[in-house]
Amino acid sequence: MPLNSAKIITALGAIVGDKHLATADADKEKYLTDWRGVYRGEAIAVVKPATTDEVSRILKLAEAENIAIIPQGGNTGLCGGATPDTGARNVILSTENLNKIREIDRESQTITAEAGCVLDTIKTAVETHGLFFPLNLGARGSCQIGGNLATNAGGLNVVRYGNARALTLGIEAVLMGGATLPLLSKLKKDNMGYDLKHFFIGAEGTLGVITAATLQLFPKPLNLATAFVGLRDIDAGIALLQNCQRASNQSVTAFELIPKTIIDAVTEFYPDTPQFIANLPRFCALIEMTSTAENDALENALAQTLADAMAEGLISDATIASNASQRQALWQMRERVPEAEIKAGKAYKSDIALPLKHIAKFYDEAVAMAQAISPEARIFGFGHLGDNNLHFNLSEPRNSTTDFTRFYPEFDAMLMRLMEKYHGTMSAEHGIGQKKRSMLAESKAEAVPVMRAIKTALDPKNLMNPHKII
Ligand SMILES: Cc1cc2nc3c(=O)[nH]c(=O)nc-3n(C[C@H](O)[C@H](O)[C@H](O)COP(=O)(O)OP(=O)(O)OC[C@H]3O[C@@H](n4cnc5c(N)ncnc54)[C@H](O)[C@@H]3O)c2cc1C
C-alpha cells in the first residue's frame, strides 16, 4: 500500500493532539539516534500518547495503515532497540507522556505505574512511604519503567532482588491492532493459564507496548554497610562474596568487580575521585550489604568478614565507608565508569554472563585474545560479579591512529567462542536490539523458530518494532 504520510500524521494528531506529535526534523532528532550515537534511523513522526486508550487507537491505526511502531522510553538502551531502521513507514511511539503513578499500595507493598515513569521518580515516590523499589541502574534518572521491563533490566542490586522480571507482578500491554491486555495484578501467585506478562518483559517492544506495570516493593533498608576492597584475584572475590553472604544472612545487595584499569581511567577524567586504598591491585570490589532492621550489626559483620579475608590473603586492603558521604563517594566512583569509558575514546561494549567458577579463567583468556587482536587495547572488564555478569569492554588505545571499530567483529567472534566454551550468554541485561541479532540466531538456533512463532501469532504483519531481536 503506498504511504500517504500526510493522512497518517493527521490521524495521529487527531488521537493525541498536535502538540503531542513531532514531525519537524529538529523536533524528531533526539528520538532518531540512540544514547551512544551508534544507531540512527528515520520516522514519519514521533507520537506521544498520554493514556492507554490513545496507545490502543494508535496501534489500531498502525495495523490498518501498515505503519511500523517503534516504542521508545528513556532512549538509554545500549543495543539500538529503541532506534528505528531507515524504513519509510516508521512511527516512534514515545511513552514520555504516559507517566502517571496510578497507585502505591502500602499493605500489598506494590506500586502501579505507567510505562513512561522515570525509574528515579518511582524510587523516590515509594521512599516517602517507607518503601523501596530495588531496580537501580546508572541511567535511572532517564530510563523509564516501560523500557526497564521491555529490556528486563538488571543493574546494581540483582544479587539480592533479581532483575526487572523478578520485580514485576503484572502488566498492562497493548497489542498491534489495538487490543489491550489488562494483566495488572498484585498477586504473587496466579496460575490461571499462561503467565503472559513474561512474553512482554524482555521482548524489547517486538510483541506490543507495555503501558503500565504493578511492581513489587520492599521495606526501605535502614542499615547500610559499604566497603571498597583490593582483591588478590577474581577467585578471591568470589570467595569473599560467599563469605559476605554467609556473614550477613544473604544481605549483600551489590558486589561490583572493578579492575584497576577502570579506576585509573575514572581518576584520569575525574581527578577529584578520592583514592580509597593505597596500592590498587589488578582487581577491586565495591561491596554493599543492607538490612531493614534498625540496630542490625551489619557493619560489624562486614568488618569481621574483611578482617578474616585479609588474614586469609583474599584481600590486600579495604576501606569501610563510615558515613553517608563516604558511601556516596564510593558509588560516585562506580557510576562514573560508563562516562570515563566514553571519555577514553571508542569502546567495544559487551554484556556477558557466565558461571562464577569460570570467570577468572575467562577473564585471562579474553585479555590474551583481545590483545592478540589489538595489542594496545585498554581492558575495561568490570561488572556485577554478584550476578555473574561482566561488561568485558575494550577501549581504543591512547593516541590511536587506526579505526578501532574495525576490530569489533573479531571481538564479537572471540567472546562468542568463549561464551560457548564456558556456557555463558552474550546478553545478560542489555537485550538484543539491532546489535546482537546474529549472535542470538547463532547461539539459540533451536529457540529462535519458537520465538518467531510467538512473534507471528501476536504481530502477523511484523509491525511491532520490526528487525529487532529476530
Ligand atoms: C549510563 C548507563 C548505565 C546503564 N546501566 C545499565 C545496567 O546497569 N543494567 C541494565 O540492565 N541496563 C543498563 N543500561 C541500559 C539501559 O538503561 C536499560 O536497558 C534500560 O532498561 C532502558 O530503558 P529506557 O526507558 O531507556 O528504554 P529505551 O532505550 O527507550 O528502549 C529499550 C527497548 O525497550 C523498548 N521499549 C521501551 N519502552 C517500551 C514500552 N513501554 N513497551 C514496549 N517496549 C518498550 C524499546 O523499543 C527498545 O527496544 C544503562 C544505560 C546507560 C546509558
Short mmCIF file of C-alpha atoms and ligand atoms in Angstrom, two decimals:
data_model
loop_
_atom_site.label_atom_id
_atom_site.label_comp_id
_atom_site.label_asym_id
_atom_site.label_seq_id
_atom_site.Cartn_x
_atom_site.Cartn_y
_atom_site.Cartn_z
CA MET A 1 0.00 0.00 0.00
CA PRO A 2 1.57 3.37 -0.97
CA LEU A 3 2.24 5.58 2.01
CA ASN A 4 0.15 8.69 2.48
CA SER A 5 2.15 10.23 5.31
CA ALA A 6 0.03 13.40 5.48
CA LYS A 7 -3.03 11.22 6.14
CA ILE A 8 -1.17 9.27 8.87
CA ILE A 9 0.04 12.46 10.54
CA THR A 10 -3.47 13.91 10.54
CA ALA A 11 -4.89 10.72 12.03
CA LEU A 12 -2.19 10.57 14.74
CA GLY A 13 -2.78 14.25 15.57
CA ALA A 14 -6.49 13.52 15.94
CA ILE A 15 -5.64 10.88 18.58
CA VAL A 16 -3.05 12.68 20.73
CA GLY A 17 -3.42 16.34 19.75
CA ASP A 18 -0.93 18.11 17.50
CA LYS A 19 1.25 19.29 20.36
CA HIS A 20 1.98 15.68 21.28
CA LEU A 21 3.15 14.84 17.80
CA ALA A 22 6.61 15.71 16.44
CA THR A 23 7.01 15.81 12.67
CA ALA A 24 9.63 18.51 12.04
CA ASP A 25 13.20 17.23 11.66
CA ALA A 26 14.51 19.31 14.57
CA ASP A 27 11.75 18.00 16.90
CA LYS A 28 12.28 14.36 15.88
CA GLU A 29 16.08 14.46 16.00
CA LYS A 30 16.75 13.23 19.55
CA TYR A 31 14.41 10.25 19.07
CA LEU A 32 16.13 9.09 15.87
CA THR A 33 19.53 8.35 17.44
CA ASP A 34 20.43 6.10 20.35
CA TRP A 35 22.14 7.18 23.59
CA ARG A 36 25.62 6.27 22.36
CA GLY A 37 25.14 7.75 18.92
CA VAL A 38 25.83 4.40 17.25
CA TYR A 39 22.43 3.85 15.59
CA ARG A 40 20.32 6.26 13.58
CA GLY A 41 17.03 5.78 11.76
CA GLU A 42 14.09 7.57 10.18
CA ALA A 43 10.46 8.09 11.20
CA ILE A 44 7.48 9.94 9.76
CA ALA A 45 6.60 11.18 13.25
CA VAL A 46 7.10 10.79 16.97
CA VAL A 47 3.76 10.30 18.71
CA LYS A 48 3.41 10.80 22.48
CA PRO A 49 0.21 9.25 23.85
CA ALA A 50 -0.83 10.08 27.43
CA THR A 51 -3.31 7.24 28.04
CA THR A 52 -3.63 3.52 27.34
CA ASP A 53 -6.67 4.30 25.19
CA GLU A 54 -4.55 6.59 22.97
CA VAL A 55 -1.93 3.83 22.63
CA SER A 56 -4.69 1.44 21.63
CA ARG A 57 -6.04 3.82 18.97
CA ILE A 58 -2.52 4.40 17.59
CA LEU A 59 -1.90 0.65 17.28
CA LYS A 60 -5.30 0.17 15.60
CA LEU A 61 -4.40 2.84 13.06
CA ALA A 62 -0.91 1.34 12.60
CA GLU A 63 -2.28 -2.08 11.72
CA ALA A 64 -4.83 -0.66 9.31
CA GLU A 65 -2.23 1.52 7.56
CA ASN A 66 0.76 -0.88 7.79
CA ILE A 67 2.78 1.51 9.93
CA ALA A 68 5.72 0.16 11.93
CA ILE A 69 5.65 1.24 15.59
CA ILE A 70 8.91 1.68 17.49
CA PRO A 71 8.25 2.03 21.23
CA GLN A 72 10.70 4.33 22.97
CA GLY A 73 11.10 5.05 26.67
CA GLY A 74 14.07 6.98 28.02
CA ASN A 75 16.19 6.01 24.97
CA THR A 76 19.07 4.85 27.19
CA GLY A 77 19.16 1.31 25.76
CA LEU A 78 22.57 0.11 24.60
CA CYS A 79 21.60 -2.21 21.72
CA GLY A 80 19.71 0.09 19.35
CA GLY A 81 16.31 -1.42 20.26
CA ALA A 82 14.52 1.93 20.50
CA THR A 83 16.01 3.36 17.30
CA PRO A 84 14.01 2.90 14.09
CA ASP A 85 15.57 1.50 10.94
CA THR A 86 15.63 3.63 7.80
CA GLY A 87 12.26 2.36 6.53
CA ALA A 88 9.69 4.85 5.21
CA ARG A 89 6.75 3.64 7.35
CA ASN A 90 8.14 4.13 10.87
CA VAL A 91 6.42 5.95 13.72
CA ILE A 92 8.18 6.25 17.07
CA LEU A 93 5.79 5.85 20.00
CA SER A 94 7.36 7.73 22.90
CA THR A 95 5.92 6.89 26.33
CA GLU A 96 7.13 10.13 27.94
CA ASN A 97 3.56 11.43 28.50
CA LEU A 98 2.29 8.10 29.82
CA ASN A 99 3.77 8.92 33.18
CA LYS A 100 1.23 8.69 35.99
CA ILE A 101 1.73 6.73 39.18
CA ARG A 102 -1.65 5.06 39.46
CA GLU A 103 -1.35 3.66 42.98
CA ILE A 104 1.05 2.94 45.82
CA ASP A 105 -0.43 0.17 47.99
CA ARG A 106 1.36 0.07 51.35
CA GLU A 107 -0.33 -3.13 52.52
CA SER A 108 0.49 -5.13 49.40
CA GLN A 109 3.81 -3.26 49.08
CA THR A 110 3.22 -2.58 45.40
CA ILE A 111 3.28 0.36 43.03
CA THR A 112 1.27 0.55 39.83
CA ALA A 113 2.97 2.96 37.46
CA GLU A 114 2.59 3.87 33.81
CA ALA A 115 5.32 2.92 31.37
CA GLY A 116 6.74 6.43 30.99
CA CYS A 117 7.51 6.92 34.70
CA VAL A 118 11.23 7.57 35.05
CA LEU A 119 12.86 4.92 37.26
CA ASP A 120 14.18 7.52 39.71
CA THR A 121 10.69 9.03 40.08
CA ILE A 122 9.34 5.63 41.12
CA LYS A 123 12.19 5.07 43.57
CA THR A 124 11.67 8.49 45.17
CA ALA A 125 7.87 8.23 45.26
CA VAL A 126 7.86 4.96 47.21
CA GLU A 127 10.54 6.14 49.66
CA THR A 128 8.13 8.68 51.14
CA HIS A 129 6.01 5.65 52.17
CA GLY A 130 8.98 3.93 53.86
CA LEU A 131 9.20 1.55 50.89
CA PHE A 132 11.93 0.65 48.44
CA PHE A 133 12.00 -0.26 44.76
CA PRO A 134 15.34 -2.00 44.25
CA LEU A 135 15.87 -1.74 40.48
CA ASN A 136 18.92 0.51 40.19
CA LEU A 137 20.99 1.45 37.15
CA GLY A 138 23.32 4.26 36.18
CA ALA A 139 20.64 5.53 33.76
CA ARG A 140 17.94 5.71 36.50
CA GLY A 141 17.45 9.47 36.03
CA SER A 142 16.41 9.00 32.38
CA CYS A 143 15.30 5.41 31.74
CA GLN A 144 11.60 4.62 32.11
CA ILE A 145 9.94 1.66 33.76
CA GLY A 146 8.40 0.51 30.44
CA GLY A 147 11.89 0.41 28.92
CA ASN A 148 13.23 -1.35 32.01
CA LEU A 149 10.63 -4.09 31.66
CA ALA A 150 10.97 -4.29 27.88
CA THR A 151 14.73 -4.92 28.30
CA ASN A 152 14.37 -6.95 31.52
CA ALA A 153 16.93 -4.60 33.01
CA GLY A 154 19.36 -5.81 35.65
CA GLY A 155 21.71 -3.32 37.25
CA LEU A 156 23.35 -3.00 40.62
CA ASN A 157 21.06 -4.87 43.02
CA VAL A 158 20.18 -8.07 41.14
CA VAL A 159 22.28 -10.20 43.50
CA ARG A 160 19.67 -9.60 46.23
CA TYR A 161 16.41 -8.67 44.49
CA GLY A 162 16.58 -10.12 40.97
CA ASN A 163 16.10 -8.33 37.63
CA ALA A 164 13.09 -6.37 36.33
CA ARG A 165 11.20 -9.59 35.57
CA ALA A 166 11.53 -10.77 39.17
CA LEU A 167 10.12 -7.46 40.43
CA THR A 168 7.04 -7.43 38.18
CA LEU A 169 3.69 -8.75 39.42
CA GLY A 170 1.56 -7.67 36.48
CA ILE A 171 1.47 -5.54 33.36
CA GLU A 172 -0.96 -3.80 31.06
CA ALA A 173 0.02 -4.04 27.39
CA VAL A 174 -1.46 -3.09 24.03
CA LEU A 175 -1.11 -5.40 21.03
CA MET A 176 -0.67 -4.39 17.40
CA GLY A 177 -4.24 -3.77 16.19
CA GLY A 178 -5.22 -2.09 19.46
CA ALA A 179 -6.36 -4.87 21.82
CA THR A 180 -5.48 -4.13 25.44
CA LEU A 181 -4.30 -6.94 27.73
CA PRO A 182 -5.31 -5.96 31.27
CA LEU A 183 -2.87 -8.10 33.27
CA LEU A 184 -2.15 -5.76 36.16
CA SER A 185 -2.13 -7.77 39.37
CA LYS A 186 -0.85 -7.54 42.94
CA LEU A 187 -0.78 -11.31 43.36
CA LYS A 188 2.39 -13.25 43.95
CA LYS A 189 0.60 -16.42 42.96
CA ASP A 190 -1.67 -16.72 39.95
CA ASN A 191 -1.60 -19.87 37.86
CA MET A 192 -4.62 -19.09 35.70
CA GLY A 193 -3.14 -20.22 32.41
CA TYR A 194 0.00 -18.98 30.67
CA ASP A 195 1.63 -16.10 32.53
CA LEU A 196 1.55 -13.76 29.54
CA LYS A 197 3.38 -10.87 31.19
CA HIS A 198 6.61 -12.76 30.68
CA PHE A 199 6.22 -12.57 26.90
CA PHE A 200 6.37 -8.77 27.04
CA ILE A 201 9.16 -8.49 29.63
CA GLY A 202 12.44 -8.64 27.71
CA ALA A 203 10.66 -8.54 24.32
CA GLU A 204 12.07 -5.06 23.56
CA GLY A 205 8.78 -3.83 22.15
CA THR A 206 8.53 -6.52 19.47
CA LEU A 207 5.29 -8.04 20.81
CA GLY A 208 3.34 -4.99 21.99
CA VAL A 209 3.54 -1.78 24.00
CA ILE A 210 3.71 -2.09 27.79
CA THR A 211 1.53 0.75 29.12
CA ALA A 212 1.68 0.11 32.89
CA ALA A 213 3.06 -2.31 35.45
CA THR A 214 2.48 -3.38 39.03
CA LEU A 215 5.82 -3.78 40.77
CA GLN A 216 6.88 -5.44 44.00
CA LEU A 217 8.21 -3.10 46.68
CA PHE A 218 10.23 -3.87 49.80
CA PRO A 219 10.75 -2.22 53.17
CA LYS A 220 13.28 0.59 52.91
CA PRO A 221 16.71 -0.54 54.15
CA LEU A 222 17.68 1.32 57.31
CA ASN A 223 21.16 -0.05 57.74
CA LEU A 224 23.85 0.01 55.07
CA ALA A 225 27.43 -1.20 55.18
CA THR A 226 29.61 -0.35 52.19
CA ALA A 227 33.24 -1.21 51.53
CA PHE A 228 35.88 -0.99 48.83
CA VAL A 229 38.50 -3.74 48.81
CA GLY A 230 41.62 -4.70 46.89
CA LEU A 231 41.29 -8.34 45.80
CA ARG A 232 44.04 -10.95 45.47
CA ASP A 233 42.35 -12.05 42.22
CA ILE A 234 38.88 -12.78 40.80
CA ASP A 235 38.57 -16.15 42.56
CA ALA A 236 39.32 -14.39 45.86
CA GLY A 237 36.46 -12.00 45.00
CA ILE A 238 34.08 -14.94 44.53
CA ALA A 239 35.16 -16.48 47.86
CA LEU A 240 34.69 -13.10 49.55
CA LEU A 241 31.22 -12.71 48.03
CA GLN A 242 30.21 -16.05 49.52
CA ASN A 243 31.72 -15.16 52.90
CA CYS A 244 29.85 -11.83 52.91
CA GLN A 245 26.57 -13.62 52.11
CA ARG A 246 27.11 -16.07 54.97
CA ALA A 247 28.10 -13.42 57.49
CA SER A 248 25.17 -11.12 56.65
CA ASN A 249 22.34 -13.64 56.31
CA GLN A 250 22.28 -13.15 52.49
CA SER A 251 22.13 -9.36 52.80
CA VAL A 252 24.63 -8.50 50.04
CA THR A 253 22.84 -6.04 47.74
CA ALA A 254 25.79 -5.22 45.49
CA PHE A 255 29.12 -6.82 44.68
CA GLU A 256 30.79 -4.94 41.83
CA LEU A 257 34.10 -6.04 40.32
CA ILE A 258 36.17 -3.03 39.27
CA PRO A 259 39.63 -3.54 37.74
CA LYS A 260 42.48 -1.11 38.33
CA THR A 261 42.46 -0.12 34.63
CA ILE A 262 38.97 1.33 35.09
CA ILE A 263 39.76 3.10 38.35
CA ASP A 264 42.78 4.67 36.64
CA ALA A 265 40.51 5.90 33.82
CA VAL A 266 37.95 7.32 36.28
CA THR A 267 40.75 9.11 38.17
CA GLU A 268 42.24 10.39 34.90
CA PHE A 269 38.99 12.00 33.75
CA TYR A 270 37.63 12.91 37.20
CA PRO A 271 40.73 13.92 39.20
CA ASP A 272 38.57 14.75 42.25
CA THR A 273 37.90 11.00 42.71
CA PRO A 274 39.33 10.05 46.13
CA GLN A 275 41.89 7.28 46.46
CA PHE A 276 40.10 4.71 48.60
CA ILE A 277 43.01 2.32 49.17
CA ALA A 278 46.74 2.92 48.83
CA ASN A 279 48.08 0.41 46.29
CA LEU A 280 45.43 -0.68 43.85
CA PRO A 281 45.81 -4.35 42.90
CA ARG A 282 44.64 -5.63 39.48
CA PHE A 283 41.06 -6.15 40.75
CA CYS A 284 38.99 -4.36 43.38
CA ALA A 285 35.40 -4.77 44.55
CA LEU A 286 32.69 -2.45 45.80
CA ILE A 287 30.53 -4.32 48.31
CA GLU A 288 27.26 -3.27 49.90
CA MET A 289 25.08 -5.05 52.44
CA THR A 290 21.74 -3.66 53.59
CA SER A 291 19.22 -4.52 56.25
CA THR A 292 15.77 -3.32 57.22
CA ALA A 293 16.40 -3.82 60.94
CA GLU A 294 17.24 -0.62 62.78
CA ASN A 295 20.01 -1.95 65.01
CA ASP A 296 21.45 -4.57 62.78
CA ALA A 297 25.16 -5.20 63.29
CA LEU A 298 25.84 -5.28 59.55
CA GLU A 299 28.88 -3.05 59.71
CA ASN A 300 30.45 -5.31 62.34
CA ALA A 301 29.71 -8.35 60.19
CA LEU A 302 31.33 -6.67 57.19
CA ALA A 303 34.37 -5.53 59.21
CA GLN A 304 34.88 -9.02 60.65
CA THR A 305 34.48 -10.67 57.23
CA LEU A 306 37.05 -8.32 55.74
CA ALA A 307 39.46 -8.88 58.65
CA ASP A 308 39.17 -12.64 58.13
CA ALA A 309 39.62 -12.17 54.36
CA MET A 310 42.77 -10.15 54.99
CA ALA A 311 44.14 -12.89 57.28
CA GLU A 312 43.31 -15.49 54.64
CA GLY A 313 45.02 -13.47 51.91
CA LEU A 314 41.84 -12.92 49.86
CA ILE A 315 42.19 -9.13 50.03
CA SER A 316 45.16 -6.79 50.34
CA ASP A 317 43.42 -3.70 51.69
CA ALA A 318 39.94 -2.37 52.50
CA THR A 319 38.04 0.82 53.30
CA ILE A 320 34.66 0.73 55.01
CA ALA A 321 32.51 3.83 54.46
CA SER A 322 31.98 5.38 57.87
CA ASN A 323 29.26 7.85 56.84
CA ALA A 324 26.82 8.69 54.07
CA SER A 325 29.19 10.97 52.17
CA GLN A 326 31.94 8.32 52.04
CA ARG A 327 29.40 5.82 50.82
CA GLN A 328 28.23 8.29 48.18
CA ALA A 329 31.84 8.88 47.07
CA LEU A 330 32.34 5.14 46.57
CA TRP A 331 29.20 4.87 44.47
CA GLN A 332 30.06 8.01 42.53
CA MET A 333 33.33 6.37 41.50
CA ARG A 334 31.42 3.29 40.27
CA GLU A 335 28.83 5.37 38.45
CA ARG A 336 31.49 7.40 36.68
CA VAL A 337 32.71 4.23 34.95
CA PRO A 338 30.47 4.50 31.82
CA GLU A 339 31.27 8.21 31.43
CA ALA A 340 35.02 7.59 31.86
CA GLU A 341 34.79 4.89 29.19
CA ILE A 342 33.21 7.36 26.78
CA LYS A 343 35.90 9.95 27.52
CA ALA A 344 38.62 7.33 26.92
CA GLY A 345 37.53 7.08 23.28
CA LYS A 346 35.83 4.44 21.17
CA ALA A 347 34.83 1.41 23.21
CA TYR A 348 33.75 -2.08 22.26
CA LYS A 349 30.99 -2.96 24.73
CA SER A 350 29.74 -6.33 25.83
CA ASP A 351 27.25 -7.66 28.31
CA ILE A 352 28.15 -11.25 29.07
CA ALA A 353 27.33 -13.64 31.91
CA LEU A 354 28.91 -16.96 32.73
CA PRO A 355 29.08 -19.31 35.70
CA LEU A 356 31.10 -17.78 38.56
CA LYS A 357 33.58 -20.64 38.66
CA HIS A 358 34.73 -19.85 35.09
CA ILE A 359 35.03 -16.06 35.36
CA ALA A 360 38.72 -15.91 36.35
CA LYS A 361 39.80 -18.29 33.55
CA PHE A 362 37.55 -16.48 31.09
CA TYR A 363 39.00 -13.10 32.03
CA ASP A 364 42.62 -14.10 31.47
CA GLU A 365 41.84 -15.84 28.19
CA ALA A 366 39.76 -12.92 26.96
CA VAL A 367 42.53 -10.43 27.80
CA ALA A 368 45.10 -12.50 25.90
CA MET A 369 42.79 -12.94 22.89
CA ALA A 370 41.81 -9.26 22.81
CA GLN A 371 45.43 -8.19 22.94
CA ALA A 372 46.26 -10.58 20.11
CA ILE A 373 43.66 -8.71 18.05
CA SER A 374 44.57 -5.18 19.21
CA PRO A 375 47.74 -5.25 21.34
CA GLU A 376 47.28 -1.82 22.95
CA ALA A 377 43.52 -2.06 23.63
CA ARG A 378 42.65 -0.93 27.16
CA ILE A 379 40.88 -3.66 29.10
CA PHE A 380 37.79 -2.33 30.88
CA GLY A 381 36.22 -5.59 32.08
CA PHE A 382 34.04 -4.70 35.06
CA GLY A 383 30.63 -5.68 36.28
CA HIS A 384 28.10 -7.19 38.58
CA LEU A 385 30.15 -10.12 39.90
CA GLY A 386 27.35 -10.89 42.36
CA ASP A 387 25.16 -12.00 39.45
CA ASN A 388 27.80 -13.48 37.08
CA ASN A 389 27.55 -10.50 34.73
CA LEU A 390 30.59 -8.74 33.28
CA HIS A 391 30.83 -5.83 30.90
CA PHE A 392 34.03 -7.01 29.26
CA ASN A 393 34.62 -3.75 27.40
CA LEU A 394 37.65 -2.81 25.35
CA SER A 395 38.69 0.76 24.85
CA GLU A 396 40.77 2.08 21.97
CA PRO A 397 44.49 2.58 22.69
CA ARG A 398 45.63 6.03 23.79
CA ASN A 399 46.55 8.21 20.80
CA SER A 400 45.17 5.57 18.46
CA THR A 401 45.57 6.30 14.77
CA THR A 402 43.63 3.30 13.42
CA ASP A 403 39.86 2.96 13.41
CA PHE A 404 39.21 0.83 16.50
CA THR A 405 35.74 -0.19 15.28
CA ARG A 406 37.29 -2.39 12.61
CA PHE A 407 38.26 -4.85 15.38
CA TYR A 408 34.68 -5.17 16.70
CA PRO A 409 33.69 -8.19 14.57
CA GLU A 410 36.80 -10.04 15.80
CA PHE A 411 36.00 -9.11 19.43
CA ASP A 412 32.44 -10.39 18.89
CA ALA A 413 33.70 -13.68 17.47
CA MET A 414 36.18 -14.06 20.32
CA LEU A 415 33.52 -13.55 23.00
CA MET A 416 31.08 -15.84 21.19
CA ARG A 417 33.71 -18.60 21.25
CA LEU A 418 34.42 -18.04 24.95
CA MET A 419 30.70 -17.96 25.85
CA GLU A 420 30.22 -21.26 24.07
CA LYS A 421 33.21 -22.75 25.86
CA TYR A 422 32.09 -21.55 29.30
CA HIS A 423 28.30 -21.96 28.85
CA GLY A 424 27.64 -18.26 29.14
CA THR A 425 25.48 -15.71 27.34
CA MET A 426 26.30 -12.68 25.19
CA SER A 427 23.30 -10.78 26.58
CA ALA A 428 22.91 -10.69 30.35
CA GLU A 429 20.89 -7.49 30.74
CA HIS A 430 21.06 -5.09 27.79
CA GLY A 431 18.99 -7.15 25.36
CA ILE A 432 19.43 -7.87 21.66
CA GLY A 433 18.03 -4.84 19.81
CA GLN A 434 19.74 -4.39 16.46
CA LYS A 435 23.16 -5.16 17.85
CA LYS A 436 23.05 -8.85 18.72
CA ARG A 437 20.56 -10.37 16.28
CA SER A 438 23.10 -12.55 14.52
CA MET A 439 24.54 -13.67 17.87
CA LEU A 440 21.08 -14.73 19.01
CA ALA A 441 20.45 -16.60 15.76
CA GLU A 442 23.73 -18.46 16.20
CA SER A 443 23.66 -19.19 19.91
CA LYS A 444 19.96 -20.10 20.27
CA ALA A 445 19.30 -21.70 16.89
CA GLU A 446 16.65 -24.11 18.25
CA ALA A 447 14.80 -21.43 20.24
CA VAL A 448 14.61 -18.75 17.54
CA PRO A 449 11.88 -20.52 15.46
CA VAL A 450 9.72 -20.71 18.62
CA MET A 451 10.34 -17.01 19.28
CA ARG A 452 9.39 -16.30 15.66
CA ALA A 453 6.16 -18.31 16.03
CA ILE A 454 5.18 -16.27 19.10
CA LYS A 455 6.01 -13.04 17.27
CA THR A 456 3.93 -14.07 14.24
CA ALA A 457 0.98 -15.05 16.43
CA LEU A 458 0.90 -11.66 18.15
CA ASP A 459 2.06 -9.45 15.29
CA PRO A 460 1.41 -11.25 11.96
CA LYS A 461 2.26 -8.19 9.84
CA ASN A 462 5.60 -7.64 11.67
CA LEU A 463 4.78 -4.05 12.54
CA MET A 464 5.86 -4.01 16.21
CA ASN A 465 9.46 -2.79 16.35
CA PRO A 466 10.47 -4.74 13.23
CA HIS A 467 14.02 -6.01 12.67
CA LYS A 468 14.78 -6.12 16.39
CA ILE A 469 15.70 -9.33 18.25
CA ILE A 470 14.71 -11.73 15.41
C1 LIG B 1 24.85 5.09 31.86
C2 LIG B 1 24.02 3.86 31.60
C3 LIG B 1 24.06 2.81 32.51
C4 LIG B 1 23.29 1.66 32.28
N1 LIG B 1 23.34 0.65 33.19
C5 LIG B 1 22.58 -0.44 33.00
C6 LIG B 1 22.60 -1.51 33.95
O1 LIG B 1 23.34 -1.49 34.94
N2 LIG B 1 21.78 -2.56 33.73
C7 LIG B 1 20.95 -2.63 32.64
O2 LIG B 1 20.22 -3.60 32.50
N3 LIG B 1 20.95 -1.65 31.71
C8 LIG B 1 21.73 -0.57 31.86
N4 LIG B 1 21.72 0.42 30.92
C9 LIG B 1 20.90 0.27 29.69
C10 LIG B 1 19.50 0.93 29.76
O3 LIG B 1 19.46 1.95 30.69
C11 LIG B 1 18.45 -0.11 30.07
O4 LIG B 1 18.37 -1.04 29.02
C12 LIG B 1 17.04 0.47 30.33
O5 LIG B 1 16.22 -0.54 30.86
C13 LIG B 1 16.39 1.05 29.07
O6 LIG B 1 15.26 1.82 29.45
P1 LIG B 1 14.73 3.01 28.51
O7 LIG B 1 13.48 3.56 29.10
O8 LIG B 1 15.81 3.98 28.26
O9 LIG B 1 14.39 2.18 27.21
P2 LIG B 1 14.67 2.55 25.68
O10 LIG B 1 16.12 2.68 25.44
O11 LIG B 1 13.83 3.69 25.27
O12 LIG B 1 14.12 1.23 24.97
C14 LIG B 1 14.75 0.00 25.15
C15 LIG B 1 13.94 -1.10 24.44
O13 LIG B 1 12.67 -1.25 25.06
C16 LIG B 1 11.61 -0.97 24.14
N5 LIG B 1 10.58 -0.22 24.90
C17 LIG B 1 10.74 0.93 25.59
N6 LIG B 1 9.60 1.25 26.22
C18 LIG B 1 8.69 0.27 25.91
C19 LIG B 1 7.33 0.02 26.26
N7 LIG B 1 6.65 0.85 27.07
N8 LIG B 1 6.73 -1.08 25.77
C20 LIG B 1 7.41 -1.95 24.97
N9 LIG B 1 8.68 -1.76 24.60
C21 LIG B 1 9.33 -0.67 25.08
C22 LIG B 1 12.24 -0.19 23.02
O14 LIG B 1 11.54 -0.36 21.80
C23 LIG B 1 13.64 -0.79 22.99
O15 LIG B 1 13.62 -1.98 22.25
C24 LIG B 1 22.49 1.57 31.11
C25 LIG B 1 22.46 2.62 30.20
C26 LIG B 1 23.22 3.75 30.43
C27 LIG B 1 23.14 4.86 29.43
#
